[in-house]
Amino acid sequence: MGREGYGVSTTIEKAFEALYASDDGSLDTAASLLAADPGADPELTRRGEEFVRTLWVRGWQPADLVRMARRELADEHVRLLTGLIRTETAGYGRLPHRWQAQIDELDTSGGRPADRFSQATTVLELYRLLVRLPRLDAVGPVPGDALPAAVAGEPRMLTRIRALLAKAEATGYPEEAEALTAKAQELMARHSLDEATLAAGAPSPETPGAIRIGAEPPYEQAKAILLDAVATANHCRAVWNETYGFSTVVGFEADLDPVELLYTSLLVQGTAAMTRAEAEQRAGGRKRTKSFRQSFLLAYANRLGARLSATSRRVAAETPTLLPALASREVAVTARTDELFPETRTTRVRAAWDEAGWTHGATAADKAGLHPNRPHLP
């Protein structure tokens, strides 16, 4: 090994010792070493991509990593991470289902820190977070795994649901939003019934899968309860991980994407309704409060859960001969959930209660169209 290569390696190794130290002083010393050695930059980047690649194998996905960087660090760390993710994943011929959509949403805009010391500090702070992340239960294949043949486009049913929900979000008329969202849930229920019909007629080796859906602050618990309501009404289970800010939704593949679509749309509709309700409160002389918003979202999730489930039961009752097939699939989902999360517990929502917020949230749920289930914690 040449003298120059030895110097770069020594700089990197000495600097990386700080990733496992408990004090920020070690990080400052490491950043000074890297700032003084521009020759170490390519190896520094390569190591970052290696950290990211290791985390794929440890069960993390792009959206999970970005969510953690946002929660724990700052915008410059997120920009650095998204660059590493894009570079690392560009080397694969094809990515697993859902990964490309996560990568397409990454924002790499913004400049680098003004000086080398600041840049090195940002790099080391990000890498320190990455090396300390634990292993997660895998929810699908990782880059490099053998993948099933790609399917062009998305199922027609999913396209119809997406269009209905987009219209519900865009309309300014609550009654129209109610009708559109209710129709979307009915389509989801009928599609799930169709899948059960196929499974009953010709059993397939398909087993339940899983996806992760983030609940961004604030009011993460209320959002997790809303997701749980949507998942339960559509033959899925949701398990909330408070530490890392996401729920894992377990279900058959045909149900997972619709659940994510409906949850996202209802959250958009609920947030818009909450903003309107707050405006009414301010007009009446009351200031916005955290307890109002929290109570609003909890009531919204509570009422929607009941209405979504009622729609699913009504659709299923139209074909009673398929109820055993639906029950069999739900047993399989429960078994898979228990396998992934052998230890879960229920938790109470920690929030102040606001009567006006609860009333407005319940009303908004009725207008969105459609028994709160407490989120499960691993």
mmCIF file of C-alpha atoms in Angstrom:
data_model
loop_
_atom_site.group_PDB
_atom_site.id
_atom_site.type_symbol
_atom_site.label_atom_id
_atom_site.label_comp_id
_atom_site.label_asym_id
_atom_site.label_seq_id
_atom_site.Cartn_x
_atom_site.Cartn_y
_atom_site.Cartn_z
ATOM 1 C CA MET A 1 0.000 0.000 0.000
ATOM 2 C CA GLY A 2 1.357 3.413 -0.987
ATOM 3 C CA ARG A 3 2.065 6.104 1.573
ATOM 4 C CA GLU A 4 -0.854 8.245 0.347
ATOM 5 C CA GLY A 5 -3.315 5.339 0.568
ATOM 6 C CA TYR A 6 -2.077 4.505 4.048
ATOM 7 C CA GLY A 7 -2.633 8.107 5.130
ATOM 8 C CA VAL A 8 -6.210 8.168 3.848
ATOM 9 C CA SER A 9 -7.005 4.857 5.521
ATOM 10 C CA THR A 10 -5.521 6.068 8.805
ATOM 11 C CA THR A 11 -7.544 9.296 8.667
ATOM 12 C CA ILE A 12 -10.782 7.412 8.004
ATOM 13 C CA GLU A 13 -10.245 4.812 10.705
ATOM 14 C CA LYS A 14 -9.260 7.352 13.337
ATOM 15 C CA ALA A 15 -12.212 9.549 12.401
ATOM 16 C CA PHE A 16 -14.666 6.650 12.459
ATOM 17 C CA GLU A 17 -13.708 5.739 16.010
ATOM 18 C CA ALA A 18 -15.703 8.830 16.988
ATOM 19 C CA LEU A 19 -18.904 7.273 15.615
ATOM 20 C CA TYR A 20 -18.982 4.953 18.596
ATOM 21 C CA ALA A 21 -17.894 7.485 21.218
ATOM 22 C CA SER A 22 -20.428 9.033 23.586
ATOM 23 C CA ASP A 23 -19.052 12.582 23.547
ATOM 24 C CA ASP A 24 -19.263 15.290 20.888
ATOM 25 C CA GLY A 25 -15.668 16.306 21.537
ATOM 26 C CA SER A 26 -14.476 13.143 19.788
ATOM 27 C CA LEU A 27 -16.685 14.040 16.827
ATOM 28 C CA ASP A 28 -15.142 17.519 16.590
ATOM 29 C CA THR A 29 -11.641 16.037 16.594
ATOM 30 C CA ALA A 30 -12.635 13.542 13.903
ATOM 31 C CA ALA A 31 -14.183 16.294 11.772
ATOM 32 C CA SER A 32 -10.936 18.269 12.013
ATOM 33 C CA LEU A 33 -8.968 15.251 10.766
ATOM 34 C CA LEU A 34 -11.281 14.812 7.768
ATOM 35 C CA ALA A 35 -11.380 18.524 6.975
ATOM 36 C CA ALA A 36 -7.573 18.570 6.777
ATOM 37 C CA ASP A 37 -7.399 15.576 4.410
ATOM 38 C CA PRO A 38 -9.350 16.137 1.126
ATOM 39 C CA GLY A 39 -7.925 12.859 -0.156
ATOM 40 C CA ALA A 40 -10.186 11.004 2.264
ATOM 41 C CA ASP A 41 -13.394 12.323 0.657
ATOM 42 C CA PRO A 42 -13.980 9.474 -1.859
ATOM 43 C CA GLU A 43 -13.459 6.826 0.818
ATOM 44 C CA LEU A 44 -15.723 8.756 3.186
ATOM 45 C CA THR A 45 -18.516 8.664 0.603
ATOM 46 C CA ARG A 46 -17.905 4.994 -0.158
ATOM 47 C CA ARG A 47 -18.212 4.139 3.521
ATOM 48 C CA GLY A 48 -21.502 6.034 3.688
ATOM 49 C CA GLU A 49 -22.934 4.004 0.826
ATOM 50 C CA GLU A 50 -21.732 0.880 2.600
ATOM 51 C CA PHE A 51 -23.575 1.883 5.778
ATOM 52 C CA VAL A 52 -26.746 2.397 3.744
ATOM 53 C CA ARG A 53 -26.345 -0.946 1.974
ATOM 54 C CA THR A 54 -25.925 -2.703 5.318
ATOM 55 C CA LEU A 55 -29.130 -1.141 6.601
ATOM 56 C CA TRP A 56 -31.095 -2.517 3.634
ATOM 57 C CA VAL A 57 -30.067 -6.001 4.785
ATOM 58 C CA ARG A 58 -31.008 -5.062 8.347
ATOM 59 C CA GLY A 59 -34.606 -4.377 7.322
ATOM 60 C CA TRP A 60 -34.575 -0.607 6.695
ATOM 61 C CA GLN A 61 -35.992 1.050 3.576
ATOM 62 C CA PRO A 62 -35.303 4.509 2.068
ATOM 63 C CA ALA A 63 -38.351 6.187 3.623
ATOM 64 C CA ASP A 64 -37.464 4.726 7.034
ATOM 65 C CA LEU A 65 -33.940 6.159 6.966
ATOM 66 C CA VAL A 66 -35.078 9.597 5.813
ATOM 67 C CA ARG A 67 -37.757 9.662 8.505
ATOM 68 C CA MET A 68 -35.161 8.932 11.187
ATOM 69 C CA ALA A 69 -32.795 11.612 9.859
ATOM 70 C CA ARG A 70 -35.620 14.159 9.935
ATOM 71 C CA ARG A 71 -36.560 13.180 13.480
ATOM 72 C CA GLU A 72 -33.044 13.184 14.901
ATOM 73 C CA LEU A 73 -30.960 15.563 12.780
ATOM 74 C CA ALA A 74 -31.285 18.583 10.463
ATOM 75 C CA ASP A 75 -32.006 19.367 6.809
ATOM 76 C CA GLU A 76 -28.345 19.163 5.775
ATOM 77 C CA HIS A 77 -28.135 15.616 7.121
ATOM 78 C CA VAL A 78 -31.288 14.637 5.222
ATOM 79 C CA ARG A 79 -29.861 16.040 1.979
ATOM 80 C CA LEU A 80 -26.627 14.112 2.490
ATOM 81 C CA LEU A 81 -28.540 10.918 3.226
ATOM 82 C CA THR A 82 -30.803 11.220 0.183
ATOM 83 C CA GLY A 83 -27.722 11.626 -2.016
ATOM 84 C CA LEU A 84 -26.196 8.453 -0.561
ATOM 85 C CA ILE A 85 -29.458 6.549 -1.049
ATOM 86 C CA ARG A 86 -29.818 7.635 -4.666
ATOM 87 C CA THR A 87 -26.202 6.733 -5.464
ATOM 88 C CA GLU A 88 -26.341 3.360 -3.718
ATOM 89 C CA THR A 89 -29.633 2.257 -5.287
ATOM 90 C CA ALA A 90 -28.651 3.431 -8.789
ATOM 91 C CA GLY A 91 -26.418 0.396 -9.165
ATOM 92 C CA TYR A 92 -29.254 -2.152 -9.183
ATOM 93 C CA GLY A 93 -30.971 -3.283 -12.345
ATOM 94 C CA ARG A 94 -34.378 -3.282 -10.678
ATOM 95 C CA LEU A 95 -35.569 -2.321 -7.223
ATOM 96 C CA PRO A 96 -38.182 -4.070 -5.063
ATOM 97 C CA HIS A 97 -41.808 -3.033 -5.315
ATOM 98 C CA ARG A 98 -42.484 0.295 -3.560
ATOM 99 C CA TRP A 99 -38.799 1.245 -3.305
ATOM 100 C CA GLN A 100 -38.768 3.287 -6.498
ATOM 101 C CA ALA A 101 -41.683 5.411 -5.304
ATOM 102 C CA GLN A 102 -39.834 6.089 -2.040
ATOM 103 C CA ILE A 103 -36.702 7.117 -3.915
ATOM 104 C CA ASP A 104 -38.615 9.324 -6.348
ATOM 105 C CA GLU A 105 -39.906 11.313 -3.367
ATOM 106 C CA LEU A 106 -36.418 12.064 -2.037
ATOM 107 C CA ASP A 107 -35.435 15.736 -2.140
ATOM 108 C CA THR A 108 -31.751 16.353 -2.845
ATOM 109 C CA SER A 109 -32.049 20.116 -3.321
ATOM 110 C CA GLY A 110 -29.913 22.488 -1.277
ATOM 111 C CA GLY A 111 -26.233 23.253 -1.083
ATOM 112 C CA ARG A 112 -23.329 21.873 0.908
ATOM 113 C CA PRO A 113 -22.011 23.467 4.109
ATOM 114 C CA ALA A 114 -19.744 26.447 3.476
ATOM 115 C CA ASP A 115 -16.522 24.927 4.887
ATOM 116 C CA ARG A 116 -14.897 21.519 5.088
ATOM 117 C CA PHE A 117 -15.137 21.256 8.869
ATOM 118 C CA SER A 118 -18.911 21.814 8.790
ATOM 119 C CA GLN A 119 -19.269 19.306 5.965
ATOM 120 C CA ALA A 120 -17.212 16.699 7.817
ATOM 121 C CA THR A 121 -19.255 17.274 10.984
ATOM 122 C CA THR A 122 -22.500 16.742 9.058
ATOM 123 C CA VAL A 123 -21.163 13.522 7.538
ATOM 124 C CA LEU A 124 -20.034 12.111 10.870
ATOM 125 C CA GLU A 125 -23.257 13.044 12.667
ATOM 126 C CA LEU A 126 -25.252 11.247 9.982
ATOM 127 C CA TYR A 127 -22.981 8.196 9.999
ATOM 128 C CA ARG A 128 -23.179 8.034 13.797
ATOM 129 C CA LEU A 129 -26.967 7.798 13.504
ATOM 130 C CA LEU A 130 -26.766 5.118 10.789
ATOM 131 C CA VAL A 131 -24.371 2.806 12.629
ATOM 132 C CA ARG A 132 -26.535 2.904 15.754
ATOM 133 C CA LEU A 133 -29.815 1.895 14.086
ATOM 134 C CA PRO A 134 -31.004 -1.570 15.149
ATOM 135 C CA ARG A 135 -32.185 -4.415 12.984
ATOM 136 C CA LEU A 136 -35.856 -4.291 11.921
ATOM 137 C CA ASP A 137 -38.132 -7.083 10.791
ATOM 138 C CA ALA A 138 -37.962 -7.221 7.003
ATOM 139 C CA VAL A 139 -41.133 -6.248 5.139
ATOM 140 C CA GLY A 140 -40.117 -7.378 1.669
ATOM 141 C CA PRO A 141 -37.094 -8.120 -0.516
ATOM 142 C CA VAL A 142 -33.991 -5.916 -0.490
ATOM 143 C CA PRO A 143 -32.008 -4.598 -3.487
ATOM 144 C CA GLY A 144 -30.100 -7.438 -5.089
ATOM 145 C CA ASP A 145 -32.660 -10.112 -4.208
ATOM 146 C CA ALA A 146 -34.355 -12.095 -6.959
ATOM 147 C CA LEU A 147 -37.599 -10.302 -7.787
ATOM 148 C CA PRO A 148 -40.786 -11.475 -9.525
ATOM 149 C CA ALA A 149 -41.401 -10.306 -13.059
ATOM 150 C CA ALA A 150 -42.306 -6.634 -13.270
ATOM 151 C CA VAL A 151 -45.942 -5.760 -13.942
ATOM 152 C CA ALA A 152 -46.670 -2.820 -16.234
ATOM 153 C CA GLY A 153 -48.833 -0.159 -14.623
ATOM 154 C CA GLU A 154 -51.024 -0.683 -11.587
ATOM 155 C CA PRO A 155 -54.267 -2.675 -11.183
ATOM 156 C CA ARG A 156 -57.322 -0.935 -12.627
ATOM 157 C CA MET A 157 -59.035 -1.067 -9.256
ATOM 158 C CA LEU A 158 -56.173 0.836 -7.634
ATOM 159 C CA THR A 159 -56.293 3.464 -10.365
ATOM 160 C CA ARG A 160 -60.021 3.940 -9.778
ATOM 161 C CA ILE A 161 -59.552 4.272 -6.023
ATOM 162 C CA ARG A 162 -56.734 6.764 -6.518
ATOM 163 C CA ALA A 163 -58.915 8.882 -8.822
ATOM 164 C CA LEU A 164 -61.877 8.850 -6.422
ATOM 165 C CA LEU A 165 -59.737 9.899 -3.476
ATOM 166 C CA ALA A 166 -58.018 12.642 -5.468
ATOM 167 C CA LYS A 167 -61.435 14.094 -6.267
ATOM 168 C CA ALA A 168 -62.488 13.811 -2.618
ATOM 169 C CA GLU A 169 -59.398 15.744 -1.541
ATOM 170 C CA ALA A 170 -59.898 18.434 -4.172
ATOM 171 C CA THR A 171 -63.597 19.180 -3.769
ATOM 172 C CA GLY A 172 -64.783 22.019 -1.583
ATOM 173 C CA TYR A 173 -68.147 20.336 -0.932
ATOM 174 C CA PRO A 174 -68.240 18.019 2.105
ATOM 175 C CA GLU A 175 -71.166 15.994 0.727
ATOM 176 C CA GLU A 176 -69.281 15.260 -2.486
ATOM 177 C CA ALA A 177 -66.152 14.267 -0.560
ATOM 178 C CA GLU A 178 -68.294 11.973 1.567
ATOM 179 C CA ALA A 179 -69.765 10.206 -1.441
ATOM 180 C CA LEU A 180 -66.407 9.835 -3.212
ATOM 181 C CA THR A 181 -64.591 8.491 -0.157
ATOM 182 C CA ALA A 182 -67.406 6.089 0.656
ATOM 183 C CA LYS A 183 -67.280 4.792 -2.907
ATOM 184 C CA ALA A 184 -63.520 4.277 -2.622
ATOM 185 C CA GLN A 185 -63.977 2.194 0.553
ATOM 186 C CA GLU A 186 -66.703 0.164 -1.101
ATOM 187 C CA LEU A 187 -64.390 -0.564 -4.042
ATOM 188 C CA MET A 188 -61.689 -1.649 -1.607
ATOM 189 C CA ALA A 189 -64.102 -3.966 0.200
ATOM 190 C CA ARG A 190 -65.345 -5.515 -3.055
ATOM 191 C CA HIS A 191 -61.798 -5.978 -4.322
ATOM 192 C CA SER A 192 -60.825 -7.765 -1.117
ATOM 193 C CA LEU A 193 -63.889 -9.949 -1.548
ATOM 194 C CA ASP A 194 -62.852 -10.758 -5.127
ATOM 195 C CA GLU A 195 -59.423 -11.805 -3.887
ATOM 196 C CA ALA A 196 -61.024 -14.047 -1.276
ATOM 197 C CA THR A 197 -63.182 -15.570 -4.035
ATOM 198 C CA LEU A 198 -60.100 -16.406 -6.090
ATOM 199 C CA ALA A 199 -58.314 -17.855 -3.073
ATOM 200 C CA ALA A 200 -61.323 -19.989 -2.180
ATOM 201 C CA GLY A 201 -61.620 -21.353 -5.713
ATOM 202 C CA ALA A 202 -57.943 -22.015 -6.334
ATOM 203 C CA PRO A 203 -55.776 -21.712 -3.219
ATOM 204 C CA SER A 204 -52.447 -20.049 -3.975
ATOM 205 C CA PRO A 205 -49.135 -20.058 -2.091
ATOM 206 C CA GLU A 206 -49.532 -16.328 -1.380
ATOM 207 C CA THR A 207 -49.004 -15.384 2.240
ATOM 208 C CA PRO A 208 -49.615 -12.036 3.928
ATOM 209 C CA GLY A 209 -46.984 -9.382 3.408
ATOM 210 C CA ALA A 210 -46.271 -6.084 5.126
ATOM 211 C CA ILE A 211 -45.472 -2.432 4.477
ATOM 212 C CA ARG A 212 -44.332 0.411 6.711
ATOM 213 C CA ILE A 213 -46.212 3.696 6.786
ATOM 214 C CA GLY A 214 -44.756 6.664 8.618
ATOM 215 C CA ALA A 215 -46.698 8.890 10.982
ATOM 216 C CA GLU A 216 -45.023 12.275 10.877
ATOM 217 C CA PRO A 217 -45.151 14.596 13.891
ATOM 218 C CA PRO A 218 -47.075 16.203 15.381
ATOM 219 C CA TYR A 219 -49.851 14.001 16.799
ATOM 220 C CA GLU A 220 -48.246 10.738 15.701
ATOM 221 C CA GLN A 221 -50.360 8.584 17.995
ATOM 222 C CA ALA A 222 -53.615 10.014 16.657
ATOM 223 C CA LYS A 223 -52.415 9.379 13.103
ATOM 224 C CA ALA A 224 -51.422 5.825 14.043
ATOM 225 C CA ILE A 225 -54.936 5.235 15.377
ATOM 226 C CA LEU A 226 -56.407 6.506 12.091
ATOM 227 C CA LEU A 227 -54.161 4.112 10.153
ATOM 228 C CA ASP A 228 -55.164 1.275 12.470
ATOM 229 C CA ALA A 229 -58.832 2.021 11.776
ATOM 230 C CA VAL A 230 -58.293 1.955 8.006
ATOM 231 C CA ALA A 231 -56.212 -1.239 8.194
ATOM 232 C CA THR A 232 -58.678 -3.094 10.443
ATOM 233 C CA ALA A 233 -61.636 -2.229 8.219
ATOM 234 C CA ASN A 234 -59.750 -3.678 5.244
ATOM 235 C CA HIS A 235 -58.655 -7.027 6.704
ATOM 236 C CA CYS A 236 -55.170 -5.862 7.732
ATOM 237 C CA ARG A 237 -53.407 -5.345 11.054
ATOM 238 C CA ALA A 238 -51.337 -2.297 12.013
ATOM 239 C CA VAL A 239 -48.579 -2.350 14.651
ATOM 240 C CA TRP A 240 -47.311 1.037 15.825
ATOM 241 C CA ASN A 241 -43.607 1.611 16.570
ATOM 242 C CA GLU A 242 -43.516 4.805 18.603
ATOM 243 C CA THR A 243 -39.709 4.915 18.818
ATOM 244 C CA TYR A 244 -39.221 5.113 15.068
ATOM 245 C CA GLY A 245 -42.466 6.811 14.056
ATOM 246 C CA PHE A 246 -44.030 4.219 11.764
ATOM 247 C CA SER A 247 -46.692 1.538 11.708
ATOM 248 C CA THR A 248 -46.177 -1.824 10.067
ATOM 249 C CA VAL A 249 -49.329 -2.840 8.211
ATOM 250 C CA VAL A 250 -49.677 -6.590 7.703
ATOM 251 C CA GLY A 251 -52.063 -7.972 5.100
ATOM 252 C CA PHE A 252 -52.430 -9.634 1.736
ATOM 253 C CA GLU A 253 -50.740 -7.761 -1.066
ATOM 254 C CA ALA A 254 -53.988 -6.768 -2.782
ATOM 255 C CA ASP A 255 -55.094 -4.914 0.369
ATOM 256 C CA LEU A 256 -51.870 -3.121 1.343
ATOM 257 C CA ASP A 257 -51.663 -0.434 -1.347
ATOM 258 C CA PRO A 258 -55.368 0.507 -1.038
ATOM 259 C CA VAL A 259 -54.969 0.854 2.745
ATOM 260 C CA GLU A 260 -52.043 3.232 2.295
ATOM 261 C CA LEU A 261 -53.953 5.227 -0.325
ATOM 262 C CA LEU A 262 -57.088 5.581 1.801
ATOM 263 C CA TYR A 263 -55.148 6.455 4.964
ATOM 264 C CA THR A 264 -53.157 9.150 3.153
ATOM 265 C CA SER A 265 -56.301 10.634 1.625
ATOM 266 C CA LEU A 266 -58.228 10.629 4.905
ATOM 267 C CA LEU A 267 -55.300 12.306 6.630
ATOM 268 C CA VAL A 268 -55.279 15.032 3.961
ATOM 269 C CA GLN A 269 -59.041 15.488 4.276
ATOM 270 C CA GLY A 270 -58.885 15.463 8.077
ATOM 271 C CA THR A 271 -56.085 18.019 8.206
ATOM 272 C CA ALA A 272 -58.007 20.335 5.891
ATOM 273 C CA ALA A 273 -61.164 19.950 7.993
ATOM 274 C CA MET A 274 -59.170 20.628 11.169
ATOM 275 C CA THR A 275 -57.784 23.828 9.655
ATOM 276 C CA ARG A 276 -61.303 24.991 8.795
ATOM 277 C CA ALA A 277 -62.548 24.132 12.292
ATOM 278 C CA GLU A 278 -59.701 26.080 13.864
ATOM 279 C CA ALA A 279 -60.553 29.078 11.710
ATOM 280 C CA GLU A 280 -64.111 28.931 13.069
ATOM 281 C CA GLN A 281 -62.740 28.735 16.605
ATOM 282 C CA ARG A 282 -60.511 31.762 16.056
ATOM 283 C CA ALA A 283 -63.433 33.697 14.592
ATOM 284 C CA GLY A 284 -65.277 32.991 17.836
ATOM 285 C CA GLY A 285 -62.408 34.401 19.862
ATOM 286 C CA ARG A 286 -60.691 31.155 20.848
ATOM 287 C CA LYS A 287 -57.001 30.563 20.164
ATOM 288 C CA ARG A 288 -55.748 27.377 18.587
ATOM 289 C CA THR A 289 -54.636 24.781 21.104
ATOM 290 C CA LYS A 290 -52.712 21.536 20.933
ATOM 291 C CA SER A 291 -55.472 19.737 22.834
ATOM 292 C CA PHE A 292 -58.040 20.893 20.237
ATOM 293 C CA ARG A 293 -56.034 19.426 17.360
ATOM 294 C CA GLN A 294 -55.216 16.196 19.188
ATOM 295 C CA SER A 295 -58.846 15.658 20.216
ATOM 296 C CA PHE A 296 -60.008 16.491 16.691
ATOM 297 C CA LEU A 297 -57.780 13.817 15.121
ATOM 298 C CA LEU A 298 -58.676 11.203 17.730
ATOM 299 C CA ALA A 299 -62.409 11.739 17.213
ATOM 300 C CA TYR A 300 -61.864 11.724 13.453
ATOM 301 C CA ALA A 301 -60.127 8.331 13.650
ATOM 302 C CA ASN A 302 -62.733 7.001 16.076
ATOM 303 C CA ARG A 303 -65.714 7.818 13.909
ATOM 304 C CA LEU A 304 -64.057 6.801 10.649
ATOM 305 C CA GLY A 305 -63.102 3.407 12.048
ATOM 306 C CA ALA A 306 -66.730 2.612 12.751
ATOM 307 C CA ARG A 307 -67.952 3.819 9.371
ATOM 308 C CA LEU A 308 -65.233 2.055 7.363
ATOM 309 C CA SER A 309 -65.899 -1.226 9.151
ATOM 310 C CA ALA A 310 -69.651 -0.878 8.601
ATOM 311 C CA THR A 311 -69.081 -0.516 4.848
ATOM 312 C CA SER A 312 -66.863 -3.601 4.751
ATOM 313 C CA ARG A 313 -69.390 -5.669 6.702
ATOM 314 C CA ARG A 314 -72.217 -4.554 4.423
ATOM 315 C CA VAL A 315 -70.330 -5.541 1.283
ATOM 316 C CA ALA A 316 -69.270 -8.889 2.760
ATOM 317 C CA ALA A 317 -72.851 -9.662 3.831
ATOM 318 C CA GLU A 318 -73.940 -9.469 0.200
ATOM 319 C CA THR A 319 -72.048 -12.730 -0.434
ATOM 320 C CA PRO A 320 -72.362 -14.755 2.772
ATOM 321 C CA THR A 321 -70.912 -17.900 1.182
ATOM 322 C CA LEU A 322 -67.521 -16.151 1.077
ATOM 323 C CA LEU A 323 -67.426 -15.273 4.752
ATOM 324 C CA PRO A 324 -65.401 -18.428 5.600
ATOM 325 C CA ALA A 325 -62.809 -17.474 2.967
ATOM 326 C CA LEU A 326 -62.548 -13.948 4.381
ATOM 327 C CA ALA A 327 -62.239 -15.353 7.885
ATOM 328 C CA SER A 328 -59.469 -17.688 6.740
ATOM 329 C CA ARG A 329 -57.507 -14.786 5.256
ATOM 330 C CA GLU A 330 -57.919 -12.749 8.427
ATOM 331 C CA VAL A 331 -56.620 -15.673 10.486
ATOM 332 C CA ALA A 332 -53.586 -15.803 8.192
ATOM 333 C CA VAL A 333 -52.996 -12.054 8.651
ATOM 334 C CA THR A 334 -53.233 -12.388 12.431
ATOM 335 C CA ALA A 335 -50.817 -15.317 12.415
ATOM 336 C CA ARG A 336 -48.325 -13.397 10.289
ATOM 337 C CA THR A 337 -48.619 -10.372 12.582
ATOM 338 C CA ASP A 338 -47.975 -12.518 15.632
ATOM 339 C CA GLU A 339 -44.976 -14.039 13.870
ATOM 340 C CA LEU A 340 -43.480 -10.622 13.089
ATOM 341 C CA PHE A 341 -44.386 -9.120 16.461
ATOM 342 C CA PRO A 342 -44.577 -11.860 19.109
ATOM 343 C CA GLU A 343 -44.677 -9.236 21.845
ATOM 344 C CA THR A 344 -47.078 -6.296 21.486
ATOM 345 C CA ARG A 345 -48.940 -4.193 23.996
ATOM 346 C CA THR A 346 -51.734 -1.662 23.914
ATOM 347 C CA THR A 347 -51.093 1.888 25.006
ATOM 348 C CA ARG A 348 -53.209 4.779 26.117
ATOM 349 C CA VAL A 349 -53.035 8.013 24.177
ATOM 350 C CA ARG A 350 -51.264 10.683 26.181
ATOM 351 C CA ALA A 351 -53.241 13.816 25.400
ATOM 352 C CA ALA A 352 -55.362 16.515 26.964
ATOM 353 C CA TRP A 353 -59.019 16.243 25.977
ATOM 354 C CA ASP A 354 -60.837 19.095 24.294
ATOM 355 C CA GLU A 355 -64.603 18.796 23.878
ATOM 356 C CA ALA A 356 -64.815 21.230 20.949
ATOM 357 C CA GLY A 357 -61.982 19.443 19.162
ATOM 358 C CA TRP A 358 -63.636 16.055 19.648
ATOM 359 C CA THR A 359 -66.997 17.316 18.375
ATOM 360 C CA HIS A 360 -65.480 18.938 15.294
ATOM 361 C CA GLY A 361 -63.384 15.829 14.576
ATOM 362 C CA ALA A 362 -66.391 13.509 14.741
ATOM 363 C CA THR A 363 -68.333 15.816 12.434
ATOM 364 C CA ALA A 364 -65.433 15.925 9.988
ATOM 365 C CA ALA A 365 -65.301 12.126 9.967
ATOM 366 C CA ASP A 366 -68.971 11.986 9.047
ATOM 367 C CA LYS A 367 -68.368 14.410 6.201
ATOM 368 C CA ALA A 368 -65.304 12.498 4.991
ATOM 369 C CA GLY A 369 -67.696 9.696 4.213
ATOM 370 C CA LEU A 370 -67.049 7.080 5.781
ATOM 371 C CA HIS A 371 -64.593 2.057 17.743
ATOM 372 C CA PRO A 372 -61.188 3.354 17.758
ATOM 373 C CA ASN A 373 -58.699 0.511 17.963
ATOM 374 C CA ARG A 374 -55.749 1.408 20.102
ATOM 375 C CA PRO A 375 -52.494 1.010 18.159
ATOM 376 C CA HIS A 376 -50.370 -2.015 19.016
ATOM 377 C CA LEU A 377 -46.804 -1.389 20.120
ATOM 378 C CA PRO A 378 -43.997 -3.832 19.461
#
